[in-house]
Amino acid sequence: MNHYKVIEKYSFGMGDRFAHQAKAQLQACQLIARDGIDVVPVWNKSQREHSFVGSEPSSVLEAARNAVQALHWTGGWHVDADHIRLETVDRFIPHSDFFTLDVADSIGQAAPPEIVAEFVDRHPELMGAITIPGIGTPFQIERADVGRMARKFLLAAQDAGKIYRHIESQKGAANFIAEVSMDETDRPQTPPELLVILAAMADERIPAQTIAPKFTGRFNKGVDYVGDLAQFEREFHDDLAVIAFAIERYGLPQTLKLSVHSGSDKFSLYPIIRRVLPKFDAGLHIKTAGTTWLEELIGLAEAGGDGLALAKEIYAYAFEHIDDLAGPYATVIDIQRTKLPSSSEVANWSSEQFASALRHDPNHPLFNSSLRQLLHVSFKVAARKGEHYLDLLKANEEIVARNVTTNLYQRHLRPLFVGGE
Ligand SMILES: [Zn+2]
């Protein structure tokens, strides 16, 4: 496994749904660099987001390149074809150097018995008491457990191999970073499962740079983590230990690291992540997207006038069409309908009221997490406004950009990498 493109230690995924905030986002990376921490920007956009907004993958590269040039950014930067599959990857290939291979659909499908048997025979080292540096109690894995895990994950690993080799044949291995994502599944993967998955990925000769498991707990869109923090810390810690172990054992890339999807706004996890990473000298990729679109809306609301009027209009539409908008996201949002203000109430709000209800400051008395989640999934409504929305973004560029940068820098990058909040 050589000649692959290597990812930097810390990388931060940013979605820019309407392709107007790349500069403001990059500014957050410049600010954290001034704090002495190099965090590489990765602009990510999935097929799903492109189809909702009606954009092309080339637009992400163009916006990123313009921002890099305008701000004279000399560090690394990447463009992530997020959550692609064999059927969807082709249109991204010329415009991305980072590919998130989504194998979640294959996880539910059982691998054929002969393939499972082959894997189990090939991997006697996965059985018995497995001592992993950093984990106190050795994993106890029986032969039957390996078989069960192989049945569950082998097709996913093969699937990732197929997508990887397809991209490799078009681009060359040296020109792209591969991430394997399993986050959009029903059940979290345990650290022993991660070990089996990494062994299977090594068998497939996928030089993955990042892996995105599904973690325990709820990663709701645009709001804080909901779950057992102590359990998350144990799992995150053990995942890091497993990755460090698997890199040596299976010859995976030294740069392989965890990727945290739906990573925006998980304020209670950032101190944990910051505390645990140094124990393994581990890198991190964290993916955010919709949090930036919400800052656009906050900026427009703060601007008042037509900006505030449009923000209220979008809310009114979202409130009326909550079932359509929230339905597809049922597993990643928790909206309490009784907590949502009526459209007529919101119509009377000031800039300050609207911005404070939406901005993710959990201690602010006006903050409303249900309203925030509803607006998070309502970017399609803004997309339908077309030029009117984009014109307002341009007219209010400064106030919007300030919100975008402050959100990523103060509420995300600093707590993750610097601390002392
Ligand atoms: Zn994901």
Short mmCIF file of C-alpha atoms and ligand atoms in Angstrom, two decimals:
data_model
loop_
_atom_site.label_atom_id
_atom_site.label_comp_id
_atom_site.label_asym_id
_atom_site.label_seq_id
_atom_site.Cartn_x
_atom_site.Cartn_y
_atom_site.Cartn_z
CA MET A 1 0.00 0.00 0.00
CA ASN A 2 2.09 2.93 -1.14
CA HIS A 3 1.87 6.02 -3.29
CA TYR A 4 -1.30 7.17 -1.61
CA LYS A 5 -2.02 10.80 -0.82
CA VAL A 6 -1.44 11.51 2.85
CA ILE A 7 -3.77 13.60 5.00
CA GLU A 8 -2.53 16.17 7.49
CA LYS A 9 -2.85 15.47 11.21
CA TYR A 10 -5.79 17.76 11.93
CA SER A 11 -8.38 18.43 9.27
CA PHE A 12 -11.73 20.16 9.51
CA GLY A 13 -14.58 19.40 7.14
CA MET A 14 -16.80 22.33 6.24
CA GLY A 15 -19.92 22.30 4.16
CA ASP A 16 -20.81 25.42 2.24
CA ARG A 17 -24.22 24.67 0.80
CA PHE A 18 -24.61 27.83 -1.27
CA ALA A 19 -20.90 28.24 -2.12
CA HIS A 20 -20.62 31.74 -0.66
CA GLN A 21 -18.74 31.18 2.64
CA ALA A 22 -15.48 29.47 1.70
CA LYS A 23 -13.47 32.60 2.55
CA ALA A 24 -15.20 33.10 5.90
CA GLN A 25 -14.63 29.42 6.69
CA LEU A 26 -10.98 29.55 5.70
CA GLN A 27 -10.56 32.56 7.98
CA ALA A 28 -11.40 30.30 10.93
CA CYS A 29 -8.45 28.06 9.93
CA GLN A 30 -6.22 31.14 9.72
CA LEU A 31 -7.24 32.17 13.23
CA ILE A 32 -6.51 28.77 14.74
CA ALA A 33 -3.14 28.75 12.89
CA ARG A 34 -2.36 31.98 14.72
CA ASP A 35 -2.99 30.05 17.94
CA GLY A 36 -0.23 27.70 16.82
CA ILE A 37 -2.40 24.80 15.60
CA ASP A 38 -2.44 23.77 11.96
CA VAL A 39 -5.88 22.63 10.90
CA VAL A 40 -6.39 21.90 7.23
CA PRO A 41 -9.71 22.89 5.64
CA VAL A 42 -11.68 20.26 3.74
CA TRP A 43 -14.70 21.46 1.80
CA ASN A 44 -17.26 18.68 1.75
CA LYS A 45 -20.50 18.27 -0.16
CA SER A 46 -22.51 15.12 -0.73
CA GLN A 47 -24.52 14.02 -3.72
CA ARG A 48 -27.62 14.60 -1.58
CA GLU A 49 -26.69 18.22 -0.85
CA HIS A 50 -25.86 18.89 -4.50
CA SER A 51 -29.22 17.55 -5.59
CA PHE A 52 -31.15 19.62 -3.01
CA VAL A 53 -29.33 22.82 -3.89
CA GLY A 54 -29.00 22.08 -7.61
CA SER A 55 -25.22 22.52 -7.67
CA GLU A 56 -22.37 20.74 -9.45
CA PRO A 57 -19.24 19.25 -7.82
CA SER A 58 -17.04 21.65 -9.82
CA SER A 59 -18.54 24.58 -7.87
CA VAL A 60 -17.04 23.32 -4.59
CA LEU A 61 -13.53 23.18 -6.02
CA GLU A 62 -13.94 26.59 -7.62
CA ALA A 63 -15.16 28.25 -4.41
CA ALA A 64 -12.38 26.59 -2.41
CA ARG A 65 -9.68 27.61 -4.86
CA ASN A 66 -10.92 31.20 -4.94
CA ALA A 67 -10.87 31.41 -1.14
CA VAL A 68 -7.38 29.90 -0.95
CA GLN A 69 -6.09 32.45 -3.47
CA ALA A 70 -7.90 35.43 -1.98
CA LEU A 71 -6.56 34.76 1.51
CA HIS A 72 -3.09 33.61 0.34
CA TRP A 73 -3.54 30.34 2.21
CA THR A 74 -0.32 28.36 1.88
CA GLY A 75 -1.33 25.31 3.91
CA GLY A 76 -3.00 22.19 2.61
CA TRP A 77 -6.67 22.05 1.62
CA HIS A 78 -8.96 19.43 0.15
CA VAL A 79 -12.32 18.95 -1.53
CA ASP A 80 -14.33 15.99 -0.22
CA ALA A 81 -16.80 14.06 -2.37
CA ASP A 82 -18.87 13.26 0.68
CA HIS A 83 -20.79 10.00 1.07
CA ILE A 84 -20.30 8.79 -2.49
CA ARG A 85 -20.92 5.32 -3.81
CA LEU A 86 -19.99 3.52 -7.02
CA GLU A 87 -23.18 4.80 -8.66
CA THR A 88 -22.60 8.43 -7.72
CA VAL A 89 -18.84 8.96 -7.67
CA ASP A 90 -18.06 9.67 -11.32
CA ARG A 91 -19.17 13.29 -11.54
CA PHE A 92 -17.00 14.09 -8.49
CA ILE A 93 -13.78 12.50 -9.74
CA PRO A 94 -12.29 15.47 -11.62
CA HIS A 95 -13.16 17.94 -8.85
CA SER A 96 -12.20 16.19 -5.60
CA ASP A 97 -9.05 14.89 -3.96
CA PHE A 98 -10.85 13.40 -0.94
CA PHE A 99 -13.53 10.73 -1.27
CA THR A 100 -15.80 9.49 1.48
CA LEU A 101 -16.66 5.93 0.51
CA ASP A 102 -20.06 5.26 2.02
CA VAL A 103 -20.48 1.56 2.71
CA ALA A 104 -23.32 1.80 5.23
CA ASP A 105 -25.78 -0.01 2.95
CA SER A 106 -23.54 -3.07 2.73
CA ILE A 107 -23.26 -3.40 6.50
CA GLY A 108 -26.72 -4.89 6.83
CA GLN A 109 -26.04 -7.54 4.20
CA ALA A 110 -24.54 -10.86 5.30
CA ALA A 111 -21.37 -11.96 3.55
CA PRO A 112 -21.54 -15.43 1.96
CA PRO A 113 -20.32 -18.27 4.25
CA GLU A 114 -17.31 -19.22 2.11
CA ILE A 115 -15.93 -15.67 2.21
CA VAL A 116 -16.49 -15.52 5.96
CA ALA A 117 -14.71 -18.87 6.44
CA GLU A 118 -11.76 -17.66 4.38
CA PHE A 119 -11.46 -14.50 6.47
CA VAL A 120 -11.66 -16.40 9.74
CA ASP A 121 -8.94 -18.82 8.59
CA ARG A 122 -6.73 -15.98 7.44
CA HIS A 123 -6.98 -14.13 10.77
CA PRO A 124 -6.16 -16.39 13.74
CA GLU A 125 -4.59 -13.29 15.37
CA LEU A 126 -8.10 -11.89 15.88
CA MET A 127 -9.02 -14.73 18.25
CA GLY A 128 -8.40 -15.23 21.94
CA ALA A 129 -7.15 -12.57 24.36
CA ILE A 130 -6.01 -9.57 22.35
CA THR A 131 -3.89 -7.09 24.23
CA ILE A 132 -4.07 -3.61 22.79
CA PRO A 133 -1.69 -0.96 24.14
CA GLY A 134 -3.72 1.64 26.04
CA ILE A 135 -6.68 -0.66 26.75
CA GLY A 136 -6.55 -2.16 30.24
CA THR A 137 -8.58 -5.32 29.72
CA PRO A 138 -7.67 -7.45 26.67
CA PHE A 139 -10.48 -8.07 24.17
CA GLN A 140 -11.75 -11.66 24.47
CA ILE A 141 -12.80 -12.66 20.97
CA GLU A 142 -13.89 -16.20 20.11
CA ARG A 143 -13.68 -17.76 16.67
CA ALA A 144 -17.48 -17.56 16.40
CA ASP A 145 -17.35 -13.82 17.22
CA VAL A 146 -14.92 -13.20 14.38
CA GLY A 147 -17.24 -15.12 12.08
CA ARG A 148 -20.23 -13.07 13.19
CA MET A 149 -18.41 -9.76 12.73
CA ALA A 150 -16.99 -10.87 9.38
CA ARG A 151 -20.48 -11.81 8.20
CA LYS A 152 -21.63 -8.32 9.08
CA PHE A 153 -18.74 -6.22 7.76
CA LEU A 154 -16.95 -8.11 4.98
CA LEU A 155 -19.26 -6.97 2.19
CA ALA A 156 -18.82 -3.39 3.35
CA ALA A 157 -15.03 -3.74 3.19
CA GLN A 158 -15.27 -5.30 -0.28
CA ASP A 159 -17.62 -2.55 -1.34
CA ALA A 160 -15.11 0.08 -0.15
CA GLY A 161 -12.41 -1.77 -2.09
CA LYS A 162 -14.47 -1.62 -5.29
CA ILE A 163 -15.15 2.10 -4.97
CA TYR A 164 -11.54 2.78 -4.00
CA ARG A 165 -10.13 0.93 -7.01
CA HIS A 166 -12.58 2.62 -9.34
CA ILE A 167 -11.37 6.06 -8.22
CA GLU A 168 -7.76 4.87 -8.28
CA SER A 169 -8.12 3.74 -11.90
CA GLN A 170 -9.37 7.22 -12.88
CA LYS A 171 -7.18 9.45 -10.73
CA GLY A 172 -4.14 7.48 -9.61
CA ALA A 173 -3.61 6.51 -5.98
CA ALA A 174 -1.22 9.39 -5.30
CA ASN A 175 -3.89 11.99 -6.06
CA PHE A 176 -6.61 11.33 -3.54
CA ILE A 177 -7.41 10.65 0.08
CA ALA A 178 -9.85 7.87 0.94
CA GLU A 179 -12.22 7.91 3.88
CA VAL A 180 -14.41 4.93 4.72
CA SER A 181 -17.70 5.90 6.35
CA MET A 182 -20.07 3.66 8.28
CA ASP A 183 -21.87 6.31 10.29
CA GLU A 184 -25.22 6.16 8.54
CA THR A 185 -26.19 2.80 10.03
CA ASP A 186 -28.58 1.74 12.79
CA ARG A 187 -26.11 0.53 15.38
CA PRO A 188 -22.77 1.92 16.57
CA GLN A 189 -19.68 -0.18 15.88
CA THR A 190 -17.80 -1.38 18.97
CA PRO A 191 -13.99 -1.15 19.24
CA PRO A 192 -13.57 -4.94 18.63
CA GLU A 193 -15.75 -4.55 15.53
CA LEU A 194 -13.54 -1.68 14.41
CA LEU A 195 -10.51 -3.98 14.70
CA VAL A 196 -12.15 -6.57 12.46
CA ILE A 197 -13.19 -3.87 9.98
CA LEU A 198 -9.63 -2.54 9.80
CA ALA A 199 -8.25 -6.05 9.23
CA ALA A 200 -10.76 -6.47 6.40
CA MET A 201 -9.81 -3.07 4.92
CA ALA A 202 -6.15 -4.07 4.98
CA ASP A 203 -7.06 -7.31 3.17
CA GLU A 204 -8.76 -5.17 0.54
CA ARG A 205 -5.60 -3.04 0.33
CA ILE A 206 -7.48 0.21 0.93
CA PRO A 207 -4.99 2.81 2.19
CA ALA A 208 -7.71 4.67 4.09
CA GLN A 209 -6.63 7.94 5.69
CA THR A 210 -9.73 8.33 7.80
CA ILE A 211 -12.49 6.09 9.06
CA ALA A 212 -15.89 7.30 10.23
CA PRO A 213 -17.58 4.79 12.52
CA LYS A 214 -20.99 5.33 14.02
CA PHE A 215 -20.41 6.27 17.65
CA THR A 216 -22.68 5.60 20.57
CA GLY A 217 -25.33 8.25 21.34
CA ARG A 218 -27.25 10.68 19.17
CA PHE A 219 -25.52 13.09 16.80
CA ASN A 220 -28.44 15.36 16.04
CA LYS A 221 -28.04 17.98 13.33
CA GLY A 222 -26.66 21.30 14.50
CA VAL A 223 -27.14 20.74 18.24
CA ASP A 224 -25.20 19.15 21.07
CA TYR A 225 -24.56 15.44 21.57
CA VAL A 226 -27.24 13.46 23.37
CA GLY A 227 -25.91 10.42 25.18
CA ASP A 228 -23.68 9.05 27.91
CA LEU A 229 -20.49 11.15 27.92
CA ALA A 230 -18.47 8.61 29.93
CA GLN A 231 -19.42 5.86 27.52
CA PHE A 232 -18.54 8.04 24.53
CA GLU A 233 -15.14 8.80 26.07
CA ARG A 234 -14.40 5.10 26.63
CA GLU A 235 -15.43 4.21 23.12
CA PHE A 236 -13.53 7.09 21.50
CA HIS A 237 -10.43 6.23 23.54
CA ASP A 238 -10.62 2.52 22.65
CA ASP A 239 -11.23 3.30 18.96
CA LEU A 240 -8.02 5.35 18.93
CA ALA A 241 -6.14 2.51 20.61
CA VAL A 242 -7.50 0.02 18.07
CA ILE A 243 -6.50 2.24 15.14
CA ALA A 244 -2.94 2.69 16.46
CA PHE A 245 -2.71 -1.08 16.96
CA ALA A 246 -4.15 -1.93 13.53
CA ILE A 247 -1.78 0.48 11.75
CA GLU A 248 1.19 -1.51 13.03
CA ARG A 249 -0.39 -4.95 12.86
CA TYR A 250 -1.81 -4.67 9.35
CA GLY A 251 0.47 -2.11 7.73
CA LEU A 252 -2.27 0.48 7.32
CA PRO A 253 -1.21 4.10 6.66
CA GLN A 254 0.49 5.74 9.66
CA THR A 255 -1.78 8.74 9.07
CA LEU A 256 -5.03 6.77 9.48
CA LYS A 257 -7.29 8.63 11.92
CA LEU A 258 -10.88 8.88 13.11
CA SER A 259 -13.41 11.03 11.30
CA VAL A 260 -16.33 12.38 13.32
CA HIS A 261 -19.38 12.97 11.14
CA SER A 262 -22.23 15.27 12.13
CA GLY A 263 -19.42 16.81 14.15
CA SER A 264 -20.69 20.38 14.33
CA ASP A 265 -22.10 21.76 17.54
CA LYS A 266 -21.17 18.76 19.70
CA PHE A 267 -19.96 21.08 22.44
CA SER A 268 -19.97 18.51 25.24
CA LEU A 269 -17.74 16.15 23.21
CA TYR A 270 -15.00 18.62 22.29
CA PRO A 271 -13.25 18.65 25.69
CA ILE A 272 -13.31 14.84 25.68
CA ILE A 273 -11.85 14.63 22.20
CA ARG A 274 -9.21 17.22 23.08
CA ARG A 275 -8.26 15.26 26.21
CA VAL A 276 -8.06 11.83 24.57
CA LEU A 277 -6.27 12.54 21.26
CA PRO A 278 -2.84 13.26 22.82
CA LYS A 279 -2.84 9.90 24.61
CA PHE A 280 -2.26 8.30 21.23
CA ASP A 281 -0.69 11.29 19.50
CA ALA A 282 -3.71 10.87 17.21
CA GLY A 283 -4.93 13.14 14.46
CA LEU A 284 -8.57 14.00 13.83
CA HIS A 285 -10.95 14.74 11.02
CA ILE A 286 -14.26 16.27 11.96
CA LYS A 287 -17.02 16.95 9.51
CA THR A 288 -19.46 19.84 9.70
CA ALA A 289 -21.89 21.17 7.13
CA GLY A 290 -25.26 22.68 8.03
CA THR A 291 -23.91 24.75 10.89
CA THR A 292 -22.59 27.22 8.30
CA TRP A 293 -25.92 27.60 6.52
CA LEU A 294 -27.51 28.44 9.89
CA GLU A 295 -24.92 31.20 10.37
CA GLU A 296 -25.98 32.64 7.02
CA LEU A 297 -29.50 32.79 8.33
CA ILE A 298 -28.37 34.35 11.62
CA GLY A 299 -26.39 36.96 9.70
CA LEU A 300 -29.38 37.81 7.51
CA ALA A 301 -31.63 38.07 10.57
CA GLU A 302 -29.12 40.38 12.25
CA ALA A 303 -28.91 42.52 9.14
CA GLY A 304 -32.60 43.34 9.53
CA GLY A 305 -34.69 44.65 6.60
CA ASP A 306 -35.02 42.21 3.71
CA GLY A 307 -32.61 39.77 5.37
CA LEU A 308 -34.73 39.46 8.51
CA ALA A 309 -37.88 39.30 6.39
CA LEU A 310 -36.51 36.37 4.38
CA ALA A 311 -35.37 34.54 7.51
CA LYS A 312 -38.93 34.85 8.88
CA GLU A 313 -40.40 33.73 5.56
CA ILE A 314 -38.20 30.62 5.57
CA TYR A 315 -39.26 29.84 9.12
CA ALA A 316 -42.95 30.30 8.29
CA TYR A 317 -42.65 27.91 5.35
CA ALA A 318 -40.68 25.37 7.40
CA PHE A 319 -43.23 25.54 10.23
CA GLU A 320 -46.06 24.80 7.76
CA HIS A 321 -44.15 21.97 6.04
CA ILE A 322 -42.43 20.41 9.01
CA ASP A 323 -43.47 16.86 8.11
CA ASP A 324 -41.98 17.03 4.61
CA LEU A 325 -38.82 18.73 5.75
CA ALA A 326 -38.10 16.82 8.95
CA GLY A 327 -39.32 13.38 7.80
CA PRO A 328 -36.17 12.29 5.96
CA TYR A 329 -34.04 13.29 8.96
CA ALA A 330 -36.03 11.49 11.67
CA THR A 331 -33.00 9.62 13.03
CA VAL A 332 -30.80 12.71 13.26
CA ILE A 333 -33.07 15.39 14.71
CA ASP A 334 -35.27 15.66 17.82
CA ILE A 335 -37.70 18.49 17.31
CA GLN A 336 -40.20 19.08 20.10
CA ARG A 337 -43.12 20.57 18.24
CA THR A 338 -44.62 22.15 21.35
CA LYS A 339 -41.45 24.21 21.69
CA LEU A 340 -41.75 25.74 18.22
CA PRO A 341 -43.03 29.31 18.12
CA SER A 342 -45.86 29.98 15.65
CA SER A 343 -45.05 31.84 12.43
CA SER A 344 -47.14 34.80 13.55
CA GLU A 345 -45.14 35.02 16.75
CA VAL A 346 -41.86 34.92 14.84
CA ALA A 347 -43.19 37.52 12.40
CA ASN A 348 -43.05 40.04 15.25
CA TRP A 349 -39.51 39.18 16.35
CA SER A 350 -36.66 41.67 16.23
CA SER A 351 -33.30 40.84 14.65
CA GLU A 352 -31.95 40.18 18.11
CA GLN A 353 -34.78 37.79 19.00
CA PHE A 354 -34.46 35.77 15.81
CA ALA A 355 -30.66 35.57 15.96
CA SER A 356 -30.68 34.60 19.65
CA ALA A 357 -33.29 31.87 19.17
CA LEU A 358 -31.22 30.35 16.37
CA ARG A 359 -27.61 30.89 17.44
CA HIS A 360 -26.17 27.87 19.26
CA ASP A 361 -25.56 29.45 22.63
CA PRO A 362 -27.23 26.93 24.97
CA ASN A 363 -27.00 29.36 27.90
CA HIS A 364 -28.87 32.14 26.16
CA PRO A 365 -32.44 32.38 27.52
CA LEU A 366 -33.88 32.77 24.01
CA PHE A 367 -32.01 29.82 22.44
CA ASN A 368 -34.47 27.31 20.96
CA SER A 369 -33.00 23.97 19.96
CA SER A 370 -36.18 22.78 18.21
CA LEU A 371 -36.31 25.89 16.03
CA ARG A 372 -32.62 25.46 15.26
CA GLN A 373 -33.05 21.84 14.16
CA LEU A 374 -36.08 22.67 12.03
CA LEU A 375 -34.20 25.44 10.23
CA HIS A 376 -31.18 23.17 9.87
CA VAL A 377 -33.14 20.82 7.61
CA SER A 378 -34.84 23.71 5.77
CA PHE A 379 -31.97 24.76 3.50
CA LYS A 380 -34.00 23.45 0.58
CA VAL A 381 -36.45 26.30 1.25
CA ALA A 382 -33.65 28.84 0.87
CA ALA A 383 -32.42 27.00 -2.23
CA ARG A 384 -35.86 27.46 -3.77
CA LYS A 385 -35.59 31.23 -3.25
CA GLY A 386 -32.72 31.09 -5.74
CA GLU A 387 -31.16 34.44 -6.65
CA HIS A 388 -33.14 36.32 -4.01
CA TYR A 389 -31.38 34.36 -1.27
CA LEU A 390 -27.95 34.62 -2.93
CA ASP A 391 -28.36 38.37 -3.54
CA LEU A 392 -29.10 38.89 0.13
CA LEU A 393 -26.00 36.89 1.06
CA LYS A 394 -23.93 39.13 -1.18
CA ALA A 395 -25.53 42.34 0.07
CA ASN A 396 -24.88 41.31 3.67
CA GLU A 397 -21.57 39.57 3.14
CA GLU A 398 -19.75 41.17 6.04
CA ILE A 399 -22.23 40.41 8.81
CA VAL A 400 -22.83 36.88 7.49
CA ALA A 401 -19.09 36.16 7.18
CA ARG A 402 -18.48 37.39 10.71
CA ASN A 403 -21.03 34.90 12.04
CA VAL A 404 -19.65 32.03 9.92
CA THR A 405 -16.05 32.62 11.03
CA THR A 406 -16.90 33.17 14.70
CA ASN A 407 -18.99 30.00 14.82
CA LEU A 408 -16.28 27.77 13.37
CA TYR A 409 -13.42 29.37 15.26
CA GLN A 410 -14.87 30.18 18.69
CA ARG A 411 -17.39 27.40 19.09
CA HIS A 412 -15.63 24.60 17.17
CA LEU A 413 -11.90 24.89 16.48
CA ARG A 414 -10.86 26.50 19.75
CA PRO A 415 -12.70 24.10 22.08
CA LEU A 416 -11.49 21.15 19.99
CA PHE A 417 -7.83 22.05 19.71
CA VAL A 418 -7.01 24.77 22.24
CA GLY A 419 -9.50 24.55 25.10
CA GLY A 420 -9.68 26.88 28.04
CA GLU A 421 -13.18 28.01 27.14
ZN ZN B 1 -21.69 10.94 7.51
#
